[in-house]
Short mmCIF file of C-alpha atoms in Angstrom, two decimals:
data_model
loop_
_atom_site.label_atom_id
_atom_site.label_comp_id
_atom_site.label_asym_id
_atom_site.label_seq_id
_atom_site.Cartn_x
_atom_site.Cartn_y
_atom_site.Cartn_z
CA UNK A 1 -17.45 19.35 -12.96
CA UNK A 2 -19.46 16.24 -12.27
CA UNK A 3 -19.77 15.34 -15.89
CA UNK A 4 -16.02 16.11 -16.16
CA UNK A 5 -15.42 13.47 -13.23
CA UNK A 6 -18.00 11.17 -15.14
CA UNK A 7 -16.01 10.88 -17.97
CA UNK A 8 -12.53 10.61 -16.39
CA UNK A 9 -13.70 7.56 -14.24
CA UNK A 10 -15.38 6.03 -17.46
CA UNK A 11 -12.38 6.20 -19.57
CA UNK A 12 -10.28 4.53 -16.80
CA UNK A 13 -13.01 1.96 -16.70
CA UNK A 14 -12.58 1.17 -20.32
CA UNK A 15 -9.32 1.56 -20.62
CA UNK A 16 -8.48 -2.15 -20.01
CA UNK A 17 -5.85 -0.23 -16.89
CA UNK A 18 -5.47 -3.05 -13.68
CA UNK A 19 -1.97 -2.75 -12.35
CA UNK A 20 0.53 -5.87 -10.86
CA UNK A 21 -0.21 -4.34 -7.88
CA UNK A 22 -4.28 -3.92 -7.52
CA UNK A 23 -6.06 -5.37 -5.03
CA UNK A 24 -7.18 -9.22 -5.38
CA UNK A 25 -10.83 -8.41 -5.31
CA UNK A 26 -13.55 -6.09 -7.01
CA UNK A 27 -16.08 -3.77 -5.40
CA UNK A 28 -18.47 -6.03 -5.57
CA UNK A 29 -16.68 -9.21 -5.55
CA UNK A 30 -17.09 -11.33 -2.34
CA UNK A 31 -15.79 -14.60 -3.86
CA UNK A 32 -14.36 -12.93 -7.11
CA UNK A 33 -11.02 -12.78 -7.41
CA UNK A 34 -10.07 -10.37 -9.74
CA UNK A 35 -7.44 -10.47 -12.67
CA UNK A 36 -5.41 -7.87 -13.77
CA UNK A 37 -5.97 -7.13 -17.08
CA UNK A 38 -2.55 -5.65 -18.08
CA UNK A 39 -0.50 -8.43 -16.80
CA UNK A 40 -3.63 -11.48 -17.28
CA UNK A 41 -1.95 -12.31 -13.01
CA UNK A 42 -4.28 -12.35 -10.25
CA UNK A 43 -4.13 -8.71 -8.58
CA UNK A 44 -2.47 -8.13 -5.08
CA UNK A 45 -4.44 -7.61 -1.85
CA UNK A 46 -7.74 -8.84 -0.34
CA UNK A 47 -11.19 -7.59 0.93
CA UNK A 48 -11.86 -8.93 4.14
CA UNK A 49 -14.16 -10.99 2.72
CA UNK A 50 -11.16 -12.55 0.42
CA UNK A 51 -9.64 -15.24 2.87
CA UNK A 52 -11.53 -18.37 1.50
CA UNK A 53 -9.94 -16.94 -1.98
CA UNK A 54 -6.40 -16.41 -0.18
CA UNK A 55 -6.30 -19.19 2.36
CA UNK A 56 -3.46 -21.48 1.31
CA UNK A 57 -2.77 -20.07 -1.93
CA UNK A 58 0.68 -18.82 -1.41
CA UNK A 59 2.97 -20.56 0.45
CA UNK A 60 6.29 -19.46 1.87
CA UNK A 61 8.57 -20.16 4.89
CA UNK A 62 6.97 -18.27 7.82
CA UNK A 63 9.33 -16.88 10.32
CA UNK A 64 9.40 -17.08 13.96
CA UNK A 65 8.25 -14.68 16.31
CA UNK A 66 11.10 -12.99 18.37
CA UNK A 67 9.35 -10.79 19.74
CA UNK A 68 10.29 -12.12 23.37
CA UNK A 69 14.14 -12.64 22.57
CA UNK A 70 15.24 -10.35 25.71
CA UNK A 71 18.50 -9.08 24.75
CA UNK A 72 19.37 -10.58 21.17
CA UNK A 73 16.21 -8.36 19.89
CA UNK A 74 17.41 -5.94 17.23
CA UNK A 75 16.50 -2.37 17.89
CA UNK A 76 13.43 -1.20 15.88
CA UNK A 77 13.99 2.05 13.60
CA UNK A 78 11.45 4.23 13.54
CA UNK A 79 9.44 6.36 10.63
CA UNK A 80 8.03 9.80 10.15
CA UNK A 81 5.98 9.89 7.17
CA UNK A 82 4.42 13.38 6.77
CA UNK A 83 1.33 13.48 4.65
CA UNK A 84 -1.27 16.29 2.96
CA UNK A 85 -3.28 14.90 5.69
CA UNK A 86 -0.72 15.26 8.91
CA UNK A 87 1.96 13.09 9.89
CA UNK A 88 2.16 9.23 10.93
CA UNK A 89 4.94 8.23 12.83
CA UNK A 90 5.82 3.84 12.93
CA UNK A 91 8.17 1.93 14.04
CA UNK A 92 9.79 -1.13 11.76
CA UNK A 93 10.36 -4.34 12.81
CA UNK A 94 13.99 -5.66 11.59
CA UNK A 95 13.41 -8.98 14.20
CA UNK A 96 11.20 -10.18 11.82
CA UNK A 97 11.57 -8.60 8.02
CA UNK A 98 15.19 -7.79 8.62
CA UNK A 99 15.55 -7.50 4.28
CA UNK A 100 12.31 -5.95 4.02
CA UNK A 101 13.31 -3.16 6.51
CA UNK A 102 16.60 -2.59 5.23
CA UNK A 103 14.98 -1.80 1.70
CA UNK A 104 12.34 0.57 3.02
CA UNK A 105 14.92 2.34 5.23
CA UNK A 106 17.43 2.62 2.28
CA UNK A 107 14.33 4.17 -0.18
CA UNK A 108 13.54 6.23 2.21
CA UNK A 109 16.94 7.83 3.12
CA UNK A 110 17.42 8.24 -0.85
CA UNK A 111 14.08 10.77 -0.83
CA UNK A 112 12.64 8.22 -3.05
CA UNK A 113 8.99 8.14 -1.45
CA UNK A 114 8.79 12.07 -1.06
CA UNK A 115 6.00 13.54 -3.33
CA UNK A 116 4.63 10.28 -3.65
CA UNK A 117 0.15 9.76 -2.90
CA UNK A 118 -1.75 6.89 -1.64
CA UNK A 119 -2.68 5.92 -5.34
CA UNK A 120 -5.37 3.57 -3.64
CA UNK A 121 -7.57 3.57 -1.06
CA UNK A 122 -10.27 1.31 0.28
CA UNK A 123 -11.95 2.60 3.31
CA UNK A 124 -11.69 -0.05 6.45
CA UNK A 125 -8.88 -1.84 4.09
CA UNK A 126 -5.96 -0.61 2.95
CA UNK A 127 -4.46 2.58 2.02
CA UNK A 128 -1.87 2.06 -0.55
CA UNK A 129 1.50 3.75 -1.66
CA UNK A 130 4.94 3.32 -2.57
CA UNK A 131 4.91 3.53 -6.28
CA UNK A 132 6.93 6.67 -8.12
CA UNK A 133 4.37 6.60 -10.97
CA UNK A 134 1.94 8.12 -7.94
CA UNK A 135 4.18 11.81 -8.30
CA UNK A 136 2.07 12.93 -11.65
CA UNK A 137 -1.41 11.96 -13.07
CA UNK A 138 -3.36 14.61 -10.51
CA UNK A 139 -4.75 18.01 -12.09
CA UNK A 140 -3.61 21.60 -11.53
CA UNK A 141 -5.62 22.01 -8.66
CA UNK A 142 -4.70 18.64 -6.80
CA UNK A 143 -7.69 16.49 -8.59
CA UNK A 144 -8.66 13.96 -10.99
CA UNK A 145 -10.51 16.72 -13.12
CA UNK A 146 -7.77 17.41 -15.35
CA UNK A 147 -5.95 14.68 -14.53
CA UNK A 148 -3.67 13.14 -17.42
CA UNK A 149 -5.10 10.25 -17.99
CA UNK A 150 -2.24 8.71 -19.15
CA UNK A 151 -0.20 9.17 -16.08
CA UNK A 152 -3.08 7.89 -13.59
CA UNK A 153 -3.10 4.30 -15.93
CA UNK A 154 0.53 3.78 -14.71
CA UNK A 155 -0.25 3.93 -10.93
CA UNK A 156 0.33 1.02 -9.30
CA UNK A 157 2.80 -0.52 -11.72
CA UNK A 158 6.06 1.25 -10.03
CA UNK A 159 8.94 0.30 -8.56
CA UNK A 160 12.29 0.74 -7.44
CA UNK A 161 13.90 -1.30 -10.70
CA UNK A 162 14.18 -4.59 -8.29
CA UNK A 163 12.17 -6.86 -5.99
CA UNK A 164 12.75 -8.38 -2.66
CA UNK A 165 11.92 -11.75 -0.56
CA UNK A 166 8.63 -12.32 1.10
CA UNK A 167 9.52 -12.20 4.95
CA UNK A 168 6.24 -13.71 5.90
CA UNK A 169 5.82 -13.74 9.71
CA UNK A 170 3.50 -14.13 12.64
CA UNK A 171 2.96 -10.50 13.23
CA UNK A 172 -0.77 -9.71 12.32
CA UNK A 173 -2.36 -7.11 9.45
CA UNK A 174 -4.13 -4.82 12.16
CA UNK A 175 -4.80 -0.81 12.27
CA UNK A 176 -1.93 0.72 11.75
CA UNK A 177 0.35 -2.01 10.27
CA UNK A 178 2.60 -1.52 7.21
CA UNK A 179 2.81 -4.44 5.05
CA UNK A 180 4.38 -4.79 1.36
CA UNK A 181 2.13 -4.84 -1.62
CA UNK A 182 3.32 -7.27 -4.11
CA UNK A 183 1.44 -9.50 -7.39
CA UNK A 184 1.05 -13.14 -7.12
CA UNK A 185 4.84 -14.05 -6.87
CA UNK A 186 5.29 -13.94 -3.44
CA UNK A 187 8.83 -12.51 -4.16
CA UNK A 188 8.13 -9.46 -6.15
CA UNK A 189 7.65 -6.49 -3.48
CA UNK A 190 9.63 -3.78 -4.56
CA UNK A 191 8.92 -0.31 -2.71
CA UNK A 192 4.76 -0.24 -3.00
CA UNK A 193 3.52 -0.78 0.71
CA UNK A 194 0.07 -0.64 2.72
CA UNK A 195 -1.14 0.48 5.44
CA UNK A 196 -3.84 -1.46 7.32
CA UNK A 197 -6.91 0.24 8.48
CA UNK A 198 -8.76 -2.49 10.41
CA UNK A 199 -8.04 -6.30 11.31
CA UNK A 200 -7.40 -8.10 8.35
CA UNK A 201 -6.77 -11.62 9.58
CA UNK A 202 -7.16 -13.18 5.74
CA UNK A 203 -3.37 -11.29 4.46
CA UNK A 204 -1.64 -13.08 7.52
CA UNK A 205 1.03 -14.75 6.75
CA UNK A 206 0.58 -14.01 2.71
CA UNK A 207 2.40 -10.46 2.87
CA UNK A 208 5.68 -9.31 4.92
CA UNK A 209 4.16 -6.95 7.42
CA UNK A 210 7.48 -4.92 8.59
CA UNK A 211 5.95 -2.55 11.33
CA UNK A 212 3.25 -0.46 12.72
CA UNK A 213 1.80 2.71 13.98
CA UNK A 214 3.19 4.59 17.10
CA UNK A 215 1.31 7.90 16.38
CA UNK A 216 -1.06 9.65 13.94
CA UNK A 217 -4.23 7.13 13.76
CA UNK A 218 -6.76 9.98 13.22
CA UNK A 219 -4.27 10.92 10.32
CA UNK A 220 -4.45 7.28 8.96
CA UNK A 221 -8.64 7.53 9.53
CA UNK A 222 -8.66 10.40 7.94
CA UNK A 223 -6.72 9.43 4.87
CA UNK A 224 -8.57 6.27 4.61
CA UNK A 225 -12.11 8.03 4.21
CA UNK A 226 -10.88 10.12 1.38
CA UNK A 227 -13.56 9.94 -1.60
CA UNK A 228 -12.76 8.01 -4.14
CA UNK A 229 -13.69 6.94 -7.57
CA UNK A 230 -13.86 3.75 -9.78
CA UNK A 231 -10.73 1.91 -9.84
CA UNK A 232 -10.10 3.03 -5.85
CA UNK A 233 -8.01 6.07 -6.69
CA UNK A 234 -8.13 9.07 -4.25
CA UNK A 235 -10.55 11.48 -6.29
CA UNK A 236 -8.63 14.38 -4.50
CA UNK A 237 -4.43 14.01 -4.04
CA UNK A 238 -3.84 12.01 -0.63
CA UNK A 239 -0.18 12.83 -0.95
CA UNK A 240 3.19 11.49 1.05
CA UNK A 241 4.88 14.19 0.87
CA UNK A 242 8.37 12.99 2.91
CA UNK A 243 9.39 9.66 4.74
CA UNK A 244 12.14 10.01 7.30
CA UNK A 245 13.93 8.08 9.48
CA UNK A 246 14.19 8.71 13.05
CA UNK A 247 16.96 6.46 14.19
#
């Protein structure tokens, strides 16, 4: 089994696979940024250790906070997104990524994020999902032994067909937040989203965060220790298995 696992993570390691949506910095990389390979872009997110590589290099019309609007704020929808792991329950924030709410509440009404996975996962970072390749690649018995290889190079390049505008804003990547992945245009989000698992002060204002966690942080903890192997994919099926709205 461990020599099968071996060779699965070496073949994705050679197989020239980085996705539009792959995280802006390697492993190792503290002042790397990284460059996807399949596209020749930089890749999406950050390490923590990424803002001198992020400060100022996307810029975009940052919103005002409304959070203290009294009675013109719009009421917040929320989300229960039940996982392999339990279930995670968020509110949105319309006030302040009214377009980027509206498309996550519309995907998720149509079923399209059910039997989805977290196709990414960096422990105190980011867990990542949202992308339709994410339903197939895993083995028969839920892991990457056996895993079509094939399948597993396409994670991270889905979408829903169409992209979105960035609704940058004031409201901070913390625990708990859910923010839109998207590649170096800052306009090309689509349905892949993450889900912050610590402070992560250098994405501010350089991806729409649209709401955050009401319930289910040892859930999120838990799904954000998952083992992992080369490349940051889940090494056992971290899987979303509906989204719902709660309005």
């Amino acid at each position: 089994r461990i020599h099968a696992m071996m060779a699965f993570t070496l073949l994705l390691a050679t197989s020239g696979l980085a996705s539009r949506f792959d995280l802006a910095l390697s492993a190792r990389g503290l002042a790397r940024a990284s460059v996807s390979m399949a596209t020749g872009r930089p890749t999406v997110l950050a390490r923590r250790t990424a803002s001198a590589v992020l400060a100022g290099v996307l810029g975009a019309t940052v919103l005002s906070d409304p959070a203290s609007a009294g009675d013109d704020a719009v009421a917040a929808p929320r989300v229960l997104m039940k996982t392999t792991a339990g279930d995670m329950e968020f509110e949105l924030w319309p006030d302040v990524a009214p377009g980027t709410v509206k498309n996550f509440v519309k995907l998720a009404n149509s079923g399209y994020f059910d039997g989805q996975a977290f196709h990414r996962i960096i422990p105190g970072f980011v867990i990542q999902g949202g992308d339709p390749n994410s339903k197939a690649g895993y083995g028969p018995d839920g892991t990457l032994e056996g895993a079509d290889v094939g399948a597993v190079r396409k994670w991270g390049t889905g979408g829903p067909g169409y992209t979105i505008k960035a609704e940058f804003n004031p409201r901070k990547h913390e625990f708990g937040v859910l923010s839109m992945a998207r590649s170096a245009d800052p306009n090309s989000a689509g349905s892949q989203f993450f889900v912050c698992l610590g402070d992560l002060p250098s994405l501010d204002n350089k991806y729409t965060t649209f709401g955050r966690m009401l319930k289910g942080g040892d859930v999120l903890k838990k799904l954000g220790s998952a083992q992992t192997v080369r490349g940051d994919y889940p090494k056992v099926r971290q899987g979303i298995e509906n989204v719902r709205i709660l309005e």
